[in-house]
GROMACS .gro file of N, CA, C and O in nm:
model
  468
    1MET      N    1  -0.001  -0.954   1.460
    1MET     CA    2  -0.073  -0.884   1.388
    1MET      C    3   0.067  -0.771   1.441
    1MET      O    4   0.170  -0.706   1.357
    2PHE      N    5   0.066  -0.701   1.521
    2PHE     CA    6   0.192  -0.633   1.585
    2PHE      C    7   0.306  -0.710   1.539
    2PHE      O    8   0.356  -0.594   1.454
    3PHE      N    9   0.383  -0.752   1.576
    3PHE     CA   10   0.483  -0.856   1.583
    3PHE      C   11   0.483  -0.874   1.430
    3PHE      O   12   0.582  -0.831   1.363
    4ILE      N   13   0.394  -0.879   1.270
    4ILE     CA   14   0.423  -0.920   1.220
    4ILE      C   15   0.407  -0.823   1.109
    4ILE      O   16   0.488  -0.759   1.049
    5THR      N   17   0.346  -0.685   1.169
    5THR     CA   18   0.437  -0.499   1.117
    5THR      C   19   0.544  -0.491   1.187
    5THR      O   20   0.586  -0.449   1.077
    6LEU      N   21   0.611  -0.560   1.231
    6LEU     CA   22   0.711  -0.462   1.347
    6LEU      C   23   0.872  -0.556   1.178
    6LEU      O   24   0.927  -0.494   1.124
    7LEU      N   25   0.808  -0.740   1.138
    7LEU     CA   26   0.923  -0.797   1.072
    7LEU      C   27   0.888  -0.747   0.975
    7LEU      O   28   1.007  -0.694   0.895
    8ALA      N   29   0.781  -0.659   0.933
    8ALA     CA   30   0.702  -0.587   0.756
    8ALA      C   31   0.857  -0.485   0.780
    8ALA      O   32   0.956  -0.489   0.671
    9TYR      N   33   0.841  -0.352   0.862
    9TYR     CA   34   0.905  -0.286   0.915
    9TYR      C   35   1.055  -0.283   0.835
    9TYR      O   36   1.106  -0.247   0.822
   10SER      N   37   1.077  -0.422   1.002
   10SER     CA   38   1.232  -0.426   0.989
   10SER      C   39   1.263  -0.470   0.854
   10SER      O   40   1.406  -0.405   0.752
   11VAL      N   41   1.221  -0.581   0.816
   11VAL     CA   42   1.237  -0.621   0.626
   11VAL      C   43   1.240  -0.468   0.497
   11VAL      O   44   1.325  -0.490   0.506
   12GLY      N   45   1.197  -0.419   0.559
   12GLY     CA   46   1.149  -0.311   0.460
   12GLY      C   47   1.292  -0.239   0.482
   12GLY      O   48   1.345  -0.169   0.399
   13SER      N   49   1.311  -0.176   0.577
   13SER     CA   50   1.423  -0.087   0.701
   13SER      C   51   1.583  -0.149   0.616
   13SER      O   52   1.637  -0.102   0.542
   14VAL      N   53   1.578  -0.299   0.583
   14VAL     CA   54   1.750  -0.401   0.546
   14VAL      C   55   1.667  -0.322   0.416
   14VAL      O   56   1.804  -0.310   0.313
   15ILE      N   57   1.597  -0.389   0.343
   15ILE     CA   58   1.589  -0.333   0.258
   15ILE      C   59   1.591  -0.219   0.126
   15ILE      O   60   1.676  -0.266   0.040
   16HIS      N   61   1.523  -0.111   0.180
   16HIS     CA   62   1.579  -0.002   0.208
   16HIS      C   63   1.765   0.065   0.192
   16HIS      O   64   1.788   0.138   0.120
   17PHE      N   65   1.850   0.038   0.318
   17PHE     CA   66   1.967  -0.004   0.348
   17PHE      C   67   2.017  -0.022   0.253
   17PHE      O   68   2.077   0.056   0.175
   18ASN      N   69   2.006  -0.135   0.219
   18ASN     CA   70   2.007  -0.205   0.088
   18ASN      C   71   2.024  -0.140  -0.070
   18ASN      O   72   2.164  -0.076  -0.143
   19ILE      N   73   1.938  -0.130  -0.134
   19ILE     CA   74   1.902  -0.110  -0.197
   19ILE      C   75   2.001   0.082  -0.244
   19ILE      O   76   2.117   0.171  -0.350
   20LYS      N   77   2.040   0.150  -0.141
   20LYS     CA   78   2.066   0.302  -0.072
   20LYS      C   79   2.220   0.308  -0.139
   20LYS      O   80   2.247   0.375  -0.205
   21ASP      N   81   2.312   0.243  -0.007
   21ASP     CA   82   2.447   0.214   0.073
   21ASP      C   83   2.500   0.089   0.010
   21ASP      O   84   2.543   0.112  -0.103
   22ALA      N   85   2.391  -0.062  -0.037
   22ALA     CA   86   2.471  -0.141   0.003
   22ALA      C   87   2.477  -0.214  -0.163
   22ALA      O   88   2.607  -0.241  -0.162
   23GLU      N   89   2.433  -0.193  -0.266
   23GLU     CA   90   2.407  -0.139  -0.394
   23GLU      C   91   2.555  -0.199  -0.521
   23GLU      O   92   2.675  -0.137  -0.548
   24LEU      N   93   2.597  -0.005  -0.363
   24LEU     CA   94   2.729   0.065  -0.470
   24LEU      C   95   2.888  -0.029  -0.413
   24LEU      O   96   2.952   0.029  -0.471
   25ILE      N   97   2.825  -0.057  -0.326
   25ILE     CA   98   2.983  -0.062  -0.251
   25ILE      C   99   3.014  -0.259  -0.294
   25ILE      O  100   3.115  -0.300  -0.358
   26LEU      N  101   2.886  -0.300  -0.312
   26LEU     CA  102   2.912  -0.478  -0.394
   26LEU      C  103   2.917  -0.469  -0.524
   26LEU      O  104   2.984  -0.539  -0.590
   27LYS      N  105   2.926  -0.283  -0.631
   27LYS     CA  106   2.925  -0.320  -0.668
   27LYS      C  107   3.204  -0.278  -0.755
   27LYS      O  108   3.136  -0.326  -0.796
   28VAL      N  109   3.158  -0.211  -0.687
   28VAL     CA  110   3.298  -0.224  -0.611
   28VAL      C  111   3.374  -0.264  -0.582
   28VAL      O  112   3.502  -0.384  -0.652
   29LYS      N  113   3.336  -0.379  -0.463
   29LYS     CA  114   3.381  -0.462  -0.467
   29LYS      C  115   3.305  -0.645  -0.419
   29LYS      O  116   3.203  -0.563  -0.397
   30SER      N  117   3.308  -0.678  -0.459
   30SER     CA  118   3.266  -0.859  -0.469
   30SER      C  119   3.352  -0.905  -0.434
   30SER      O  120   3.405  -0.976  -0.527
   31ASN      N  121   3.323  -1.051  -0.351
   31ASN     CA  122   3.393  -1.210  -0.316
   31ASN      C  123   3.260  -1.301  -0.337
   31ASN      O  124   3.174  -1.258  -0.317
   32LYS      N  125   3.345  -1.366  -0.283
   32LYS     CA  126   3.224  -1.513  -0.279
   32LYS      C  127   3.109  -1.520  -0.160
   32LYS      O  128   3.055  -1.534  -0.150
   33ARG      N  129   3.241  -1.436   0.004
   33ARG     CA  130   3.142  -1.364   0.086
   33ARG      C  131   3.014  -1.387   0.077
   33ARG      O  132   2.862  -1.375   0.102
   34THR      N  133   3.049  -1.185  -0.004
   34THR     CA  134   2.976  -1.078  -0.019
   34THR      C  135   2.879  -1.184  -0.085
   34THR      O  136   2.741  -1.175  -0.105
   35ALA      N  137   2.872  -1.262  -0.178
   35ALA     CA  138   2.769  -1.307  -0.320
   35ALA      C  139   2.704  -1.492  -0.160
   35ALA      O  140   2.614  -1.423  -0.285
   36PHE      N  141   2.746  -1.454  -0.199
   36PHE     CA  142   2.720  -1.579  -0.104
   36PHE      C  143   2.626  -1.526   0.023
   36PHE      O  144   2.452  -1.549   0.046
   37PHE      N  145   2.659  -1.357   0.080
   37PHE     CA  146   2.497  -1.298   0.144
   37PHE      C  147   2.388  -1.254   0.071
   37PHE      O  148   2.304  -1.167   0.092
   38GLU      N  149   2.483  -1.215  -0.088
   38GLU     CA  150   2.372  -1.158  -0.204
   38GLU      C  151   2.296  -1.236  -0.205
   38GLU      O  152   2.191  -1.214  -0.223
   39HIS      N  153   2.332  -1.401  -0.256
   39HIS     CA  154   2.183  -1.431  -0.317
   39HIS      C  155   2.119  -1.528  -0.166
   39HIS      O  156   2.001  -1.506  -0.168
   40PHE      N  157   2.106  -1.494  -0.015
   40PHE     CA  158   2.096  -1.474   0.100
   40PHE      C  159   1.984  -1.416   0.150
   40PHE      O  160   1.854  -1.413   0.171
   41SER      N  161   1.991  -1.294   0.103
   41SER     CA  162   1.895  -1.170   0.082
   41SER      C  163   1.824  -1.148  -0.020
   41SER      O  164   1.668  -1.111   0.033
   42ASP      N  165   1.842  -1.252  -0.104
   42ASP     CA  166   1.728  -1.247  -0.254
   42ASP      C  167   1.650  -1.416  -0.168
   42ASP      O  168   1.538  -1.365  -0.146
   43ILE      N  169   1.666  -1.458  -0.044
   43ILE     CA  170   1.583  -1.498  -0.035
   43ILE      C  171   1.540  -1.473   0.096
   43ILE      O  172   1.367  -1.496   0.112
   44SER      N  173   1.637  -1.455   0.164
   44SER     CA  174   1.500  -1.312   0.322
   44SER      C  175   1.405  -1.213   0.239
   44SER      O  176   1.297  -1.260   0.229
   45LEU      N  177   1.431  -1.132   0.098
   45LEU     CA  178   1.349  -1.061   0.012
   45LEU      C  179   1.207  -1.105  -0.018
   45LEU      O  180   1.148  -1.087  -0.002
   46VAL      N  181   1.179  -1.272  -0.098
   46VAL     CA  182   1.112  -1.382  -0.130
   46VAL      C  183   1.067  -1.376  -0.046
   46VAL      O  184   0.902  -1.330  -0.024
   47LEU      N  185   1.086  -1.382   0.126
   47LEU     CA  186   0.987  -1.505   0.242
   47LEU      C  187   0.918  -1.254   0.231
   47LEU      O  188   0.855  -1.287   0.340
   48ALA      N  189   1.008  -1.198   0.309
   48ALA     CA  190   0.946  -1.041   0.303
   48ALA      C  191   0.842  -1.056   0.223
   48ALA      O  192   0.746  -0.974   0.280
   49CYS      N  193   0.813  -1.055   0.071
   49CYS     CA  194   0.738  -1.020  -0.007
   49CYS      C  195   0.602  -1.136   0.089
   49CYS      O  196   0.504  -1.088   0.065
   50LEU      N  197   0.641  -1.256   0.148
   50LEU     CA  198   0.590  -1.337   0.120
   50LEU      C  199   0.411  -1.304   0.289
   50LEU      O  200   0.401  -1.277   0.355
   51VAL      N  201   0.568  -1.203   0.380
   51VAL     CA  202   0.486  -1.170   0.537
   51VAL      C  203   0.389  -1.018   0.473
   51VAL      O  204   0.253  -0.999   0.556
   52SER      N  205   0.518  -0.971   0.381
   52SER     CA  206   0.372  -0.870   0.399
   52SER      C  207   0.265  -0.851   0.244
   52SER      O  208   0.167  -0.806   0.343
   53VAL      N  209   0.247  -0.950   0.164
   53VAL     CA  210   0.092  -1.020   0.171
   53VAL      C  211  -0.012  -1.097   0.235
   53VAL      O  212  -0.110  -1.073   0.285
   54SER      N  213   0.022  -1.133   0.380
   54SER     CA  214   0.001  -1.192   0.472
   54SER      C  215   0.013  -1.096   0.547
   54SER      O  216  -0.182  -1.117   0.567
   55LEU      N  217   0.036  -0.965   0.556
   55LEU     CA  218  -0.004  -0.866   0.682
   55LEU      C  219  -0.158  -0.788   0.629
   55LEU      O  220  -0.211  -0.774   0.667
   56TYR      N  221  -0.110  -0.798   0.447
   56TYR     CA  222  -0.221  -0.745   0.389
   56TYR      C  223  -0.301  -0.764   0.375
   56TYR      O  224  -0.441  -0.719   0.409
   57LEU      N  225  -0.338  -0.897   0.357
   57LEU     CA  226  -0.470  -0.977   0.396
   57LEU      C  227  -0.547  -1.012   0.526
   57LEU      O  228  -0.660  -1.005   0.495
   58ASN      N  229  -0.434  -1.026   0.560
   58ASN     CA  230  -0.526  -0.975   0.738
   58ASN      C  231  -0.585  -0.890   0.801
   58ASN      O  232  -0.662  -0.879   0.867
   59ILE      N  233  -0.515  -0.804   0.691
   59ILE     CA  234  -0.572  -0.608   0.766
   59ILE      C  235  -0.693  -0.574   0.658
   59ILE      O  236  -0.772  -0.412   0.704
   60SER      N  237  -0.688  -0.588   0.559
   60SER     CA  238  -0.825  -0.628   0.490
   60SER      C  239  -0.923  -0.661   0.539
   60SER      O  240  -0.959  -0.759   0.587
   61PRO      N  241  -1.052  -0.533   0.490
   61PRO     CA  242  -1.161  -0.609   0.571
   61PRO      C  243  -1.243  -0.659   0.489
   61PRO      O  244  -1.323  -0.765   0.636
   62SER      N  245  -1.189  -0.740   0.385
   62SER     CA  246  -1.313  -0.876   0.367
   62SER      C  247  -1.276  -1.025   0.482
   62SER      O  248  -1.351  -1.137   0.426
   63THR      N  249  -1.151  -1.048   0.439
   63THR     CA  250  -1.068  -1.116   0.558
   63THR      C  251  -1.193  -1.134   0.677
   63THR      O  252  -1.254  -1.285   0.649
   64PRO      N  253  -1.223  -1.080   0.757
   64PRO     CA  254  -1.263  -1.109   0.886
   64PRO      C  255  -1.391  -1.086   0.864
   64PRO      O  256  -1.521  -1.167   0.893
   65ALA      N  257  -1.478  -1.021   0.726
   65ALA     CA  258  -1.630  -1.013   0.674
   65ALA      C  259  -1.696  -1.219   0.661
   65ALA      O  260  -1.748  -1.217   0.594
   66ILE      N  261  -1.559  -1.247   0.497
   66ILE     CA  262  -1.583  -1.290   0.465
   66ILE      C  263  -1.630  -1.416   0.615
   66ILE      O  264  -1.687  -1.524   0.579
   67PHE      N  265  -1.505  -1.443   0.703
   67PHE     CA  266  -1.524  -1.530   0.776
   67PHE      C  267  -1.596  -1.584   0.837
   67PHE      O  268  -1.685  -1.636   0.879
   68GLY      N  269  -1.688  -1.407   0.922
   68GLY     CA  270  -1.765  -1.394   0.985
   68GLY      C  271  -1.985  -1.510   0.856
   68GLY      O  272  -2.054  -1.572   0.941
   69PHE      N  273  -1.929  -1.431   0.810
   69PHE     CA  274  -2.026  -1.432   0.685
   69PHE      C  275  -2.038  -1.592   0.637
   69PHE      O  276  -2.196  -1.665   0.675
   70LEU      N  277  -1.927  -1.650   0.629
   70LEU     CA  278  -1.950  -1.833   0.682
   70LEU      C  279  -1.945  -1.842   0.800
   70LEU      O  280  -2.096  -1.937   0.801
   71LYS      N  281  -1.941  -1.874   0.880
   71LYS     CA  282  -1.988  -1.921   1.061
   71LYS      C  283  -2.131  -1.874   1.004
   71LYS      O  284  -2.150  -1.954   1.101
   72LEU      N  285  -2.191  -1.808   0.974
   72LEU     CA  286  -2.303  -1.685   1.026
   72LEU      C  287  -2.414  -1.812   0.892
   72LEU      O  288  -2.517  -1.825   1.014
   73ASN      N  289  -2.365  -1.815   0.827
   73ASN     CA  290  -2.450  -1.810   0.682
   73ASN      C  291  -2.405  -1.976   0.714
   73ASN      O  292  -2.527  -2.074   0.695
   74GLN      N  293  -2.320  -2.057   0.670
   74GLN     CA  294  -2.327  -2.216   0.614
   74GLN      C  295  -2.262  -2.253   0.750
   74GLN      O  296  -2.274  -2.400   0.790
   75MET      N  297  -2.193  -2.270   0.904
   75MET     CA  298  -2.186  -2.323   1.040
   75MET      C  299  -2.342  -2.320   1.108
   75MET      O  300  -2.254  -2.373   1.198
   76GLY      N  301  -2.390  -2.196   1.119
   76GLY     CA  302  -2.477  -2.199   1.225
   76GLY      C  303  -2.427  -2.144   1.320
   76GLY      O  304  -2.481  -2.122   1.471
   77ALA      N  305  -2.338  -2.110   1.303
   77ALA     CA  306  -2.240  -1.993   1.400
   77ALA      C  307  -2.372  -1.844   1.520
   77ALA      O  308  -2.445  -1.850   1.417
   78SER      N  309  -2.387  -1.862   1.655
   78SER     CA  310  -2.444  -1.774   1.663
   78SER      C  311  -2.335  -1.615   1.664
   78SER      O  312  -2.234  -1.598   1.644
   79PHE      N  313  -2.456  -1.459   1.731
   79PHE     CA  314  -2.325  -1.352   1.652
   79PHE      C  315  -2.223  -1.394   1.795
   79PHE      O  316  -2.111  -1.309   1.799
   80SER      N  317  -2.229  -1.464   1.934
   80SER     CA  318  -2.177  -1.497   2.006
   80SER      C  319  -2.047  -1.530   1.928
   80SER      O  320  -1.948  -1.485   1.982
   81MET      N  321  -2.058  -1.645   1.869
   81MET     CA  322  -1.900  -1.700   1.848
   81MET      C  323  -1.790  -1.629   1.664
   81MET      O  324  -1.781  -1.669   1.670
   82VAL      N  325  -1.912  -1.564   1.665
   82VAL     CA  326  -1.839  -1.475   1.542
   82VAL      C  327  -1.819  -1.323   1.620
   82VAL      O  328  -1.732  -1.218   1.522
   83SER      N  329  -1.786  -1.315   1.769
   83SER     CA  330  -1.761  -1.171   1.856
   83SER      C  331  -1.663  -1.098   1.732
   83SER      O  332  -1.601  -1.011   1.756
   84ASN      N  333  -1.513  -1.184   1.719
   84ASN     CA  334  -1.412  -1.186   1.708
   84ASN      C  335  -1.422  -1.115   1.550
   84ASN      O  336  -1.296  -0.954   1.539
   85GLU      N  337  -1.491  -1.150   1.472
   85GLU     CA  338  -1.470  -1.120   1.346
   85GLU      C  339  -1.532  -0.971   1.360
   85GLU      O  340  -1.582  -0.812   1.187
   86LEU      N  341  -1.636  -0.958   1.421
   86LEU     CA  342  -1.726  -0.799   1.437
   86LEU      C  343  -1.639  -0.729   1.483
   86LEU      O  344  -1.605  -0.624   1.487
   87VAL      N  345  -1.557  -0.764   1.597
   87VAL     CA  346  -1.448  -0.732   1.677
   87VAL      C  347  -1.357  -0.629   1.527
   87VAL      O  348  -1.308  -0.492   1.544
   88ILE      N  349  -1.331  -0.730   1.524
   88ILE     CA  350  -1.193  -0.635   1.401
   88ILE      C  351  -1.211  -0.615   1.294
   88ILE      O  352  -1.240  -0.470   1.323
   89LEU      N  353  -1.424  -0.634   1.238
   89LEU     CA  354  -1.442  -0.461   1.157
   89LEU      C  355  -1.439  -0.386   1.184
   89LEU      O  356  -1.483  -0.249   1.184
   90LEU      N  357  -1.527  -0.414   1.361
   90LEU     CA  358  -1.512  -0.251   1.332
   90LEU      C  359  -1.364  -0.173   1.491
   90LEU      O  360  -1.450  -0.039   1.410
   91ILE      N  361  -1.311  -0.176   1.504
   91ILE     CA  362  -1.209  -0.165   1.466
   91ILE      C  363  -1.126  -0.104   1.348
   91ILE      O  364  -1.101   0.035   1.355
   92GLU      N  365  -1.102  -0.222   1.255
   92GLU     CA  366  -1.075  -0.106   1.197
   92GLU      C  367  -1.184   0.029   1.115
   92GLU      O  368  -1.140   0.070   1.012
   93ALA      N  369  -1.282  -0.016   1.111
   93ALA     CA  370  -1.361   0.035   1.046
   93ALA      C  371  -1.310   0.223   1.157
   93ALA      O  372  -1.352   0.321   1.112
   94ILE      N  373  -1.347   0.204   1.252
   94ILE     CA  374  -1.245   0.301   1.347
   94ILE      C  375  -1.143   0.426   1.263
   94ILE      O  376  -1.137   0.485   1.233
   95VAL      N  377  -0.960   0.299   1.306
   95VAL     CA  378  -0.954   0.338   1.235
   95VAL      C  379  -0.850   0.366   1.016
   95VAL      O  380  -0.848   0.589   1.065
   96TYR      N  381  -1.025   0.353   1.000
   96TYR     CA  382  -0.944   0.414   0.865
   96TYR      C  383  -1.106   0.494   0.835
   96TYR      O  384  -1.059   0.609   0.755
   97THR      N  385  -1.224   0.558   0.955
   97THR     CA  386  -1.253   0.651   0.936
   97THR      C  387  -1.147   0.750   0.980
   97THR      O  388  -1.155   0.860   0.985
   98ILE      N  389  -1.020   0.765   1.115
   98ILE     CA  390  -0.951   0.888   1.160
   98ILE      C  391  -0.916   0.889   1.057
   98ILE      O  392  -0.884   1.055   1.033
   99LEU      N  393  -0.817   0.788   0.969
   99LEU     CA  394  -0.761   0.800   0.870
   99LEU      C  395  -0.764   0.889   0.768
   99LEU      O  396  -0.722   0.969   0.716
  100GLY      N  397  -0.871   0.839   0.717
  100GLY     CA  398  -0.976   0.872   0.624
  100GLY      C  399  -1.020   1.057   0.667
  100GLY      O  400  -1.009   1.157   0.592
  101TYR      N  401  -1.063   1.073   0.760
  101TYR     CA  402  -1.068   1.195   0.866
  101TYR      C  403  -0.896   1.312   0.854
  101TYR      O  404  -0.898   1.402   0.741
  102TYR      N  405  -0.833   1.288   0.863
  102TYR     CA  406  -0.668   1.303   0.863
  102TYR      C  407  -0.677   1.324   0.721
  102TYR      O  408  -0.669   1.479   0.755
  103PHE      N  409  -0.657   1.275   0.664
  103PHE     CA  410  -0.581   1.270   0.532
  103PHE      C  411  -0.700   1.385   0.439
  103PHE      O  412  -0.637   1.473   0.383
  104THR      N  413  -0.850   1.371   0.468
  104THR     CA  414  -0.902   1.475   0.353
  104THR      C  415  -0.879   1.613   0.430
  104THR      O  416  -0.936   1.733   0.353
  105ASN      N  417  -0.885   1.599   0.618
  105ASN     CA  418  -0.890   1.696   0.658
  105ASN      C  419  -0.687   1.829   0.627
  105ASN      O  420  -0.779   1.926   0.640
  106LYS      N  421  -0.697   1.733   0.593
  106LYS     CA  422  -0.476   1.762   0.552
  106LYS      C  423  -0.497   1.884   0.430
  106LYS      O  424  -0.483   1.974   0.422
  107LYS      N  425  -0.518   1.773   0.370
  107LYS     CA  426  -0.582   1.765   0.257
  107LYS      C  427  -0.674   1.918   0.195
  107LYS      O  428  -0.611   2.005   0.101
  108ARG      N  429  -0.734   1.923   0.322
  108ARG     CA  430  -0.820   2.062   0.277
  108ARG      C  431  -0.793   2.154   0.324
  108ARG      O  432  -0.779   2.315   0.261
  109LYS      N  433  -0.711   2.211   0.429
  109LYS     CA  434  -0.620   2.294   0.460
  109LYS      C  435  -0.492   2.346   0.338
  109LYS      O  436  -0.531   2.451   0.323
  110THR      N  437  -0.427   2.234   0.253
  110THR     CA  438  -0.365   2.276   0.150
  110THR      C  439  -0.386   2.337   0.095
  110THR      O  440  -0.409   2.514   0.036
  111ILE      N  441  -0.607   2.327  -0.015
  111ILE     CA  442  -0.589   2.359  -0.065
  111ILE      C  443  -0.668   2.551  -0.048
  111ILE      O  444  -0.586   2.583  -0.096
  112CYS      N  445  -0.699   2.576   0.130
  112CYS     CA  446  -0.761   2.629   0.103
  112CYS      C  447  -0.674   2.778   0.132
  112CYS      O  448  -0.607   2.904   0.147
  113GLN      N  449  -0.439   2.715   0.206
  113GLN     CA  450  -0.379   2.788   0.202
  113GLN      C  451  -0.347   2.829   0.051
  113GLN      O  452  -0.311   3.012   0.016
  114ASN      N  453  -0.357   2.715  -0.036
  114ASN     CA  454  -0.327   2.752  -0.236
  114ASN      C  455  -0.381   2.856  -0.248
  114ASN      O  456  -0.405   2.997  -0.234
  115LEU      N  457  -0.512   2.875  -0.160
  115LEU     CA  458  -0.614   2.937  -0.269
  115LEU      C  459  -0.574   3.055  -0.210
  115LEU      O  460  -0.624   3.222  -0.296
  116LYS      N  461  -0.552   3.153  -0.068
  116LYS     CA  462  -0.575   3.227   0.028
  116LYS      C  463  -0.411   3.275  -0.075
  116LYS      O  464  -0.428   3.471  -0.059
  117MET      N  465  -0.376   3.246  -0.112
  117MET     CA  466  -0.225   3.302  -0.127
  117MET      C  467  -0.242   3.381  -0.309
  117MET      O  468  -0.264   3.425  -0.323
   0.00000   0.00000   0.00000
C-alpha cells in the first residue's frame, strides 16, 4: 500500500510540473521527439489514474468490510480467518478518528480566533 501511495504521489508531482512548466515550453518549441514524449506522457497519465483509483478503492473502509462480511456469511469463515480485514478496519478507524479530531480542532481554533477579533 505504501508503494502504491508513493507511486501515485510521484506521478502526481510529475503531472503538476508538466501542467505548471512544461506546457509553456511545449507551446513555444515542439519537434518530433517532444511530440513522442508528449504522447507517451498521455499513456502514463492513464496508468496513473488507474493506480489512483485502485488506491482509493483499497483505502476505502467498504472494501475490507465487504470481503470480511462475505467470508463470514457466505464462506463460513471464522473470525480468525478474517483477522486481516478486521485489523485494516481498526487501523482505518483510528486514522480517520485522528484526522477528524485534528481538522475539527483546527477549524474550531480558527473560528474562535476570528470571534475574538
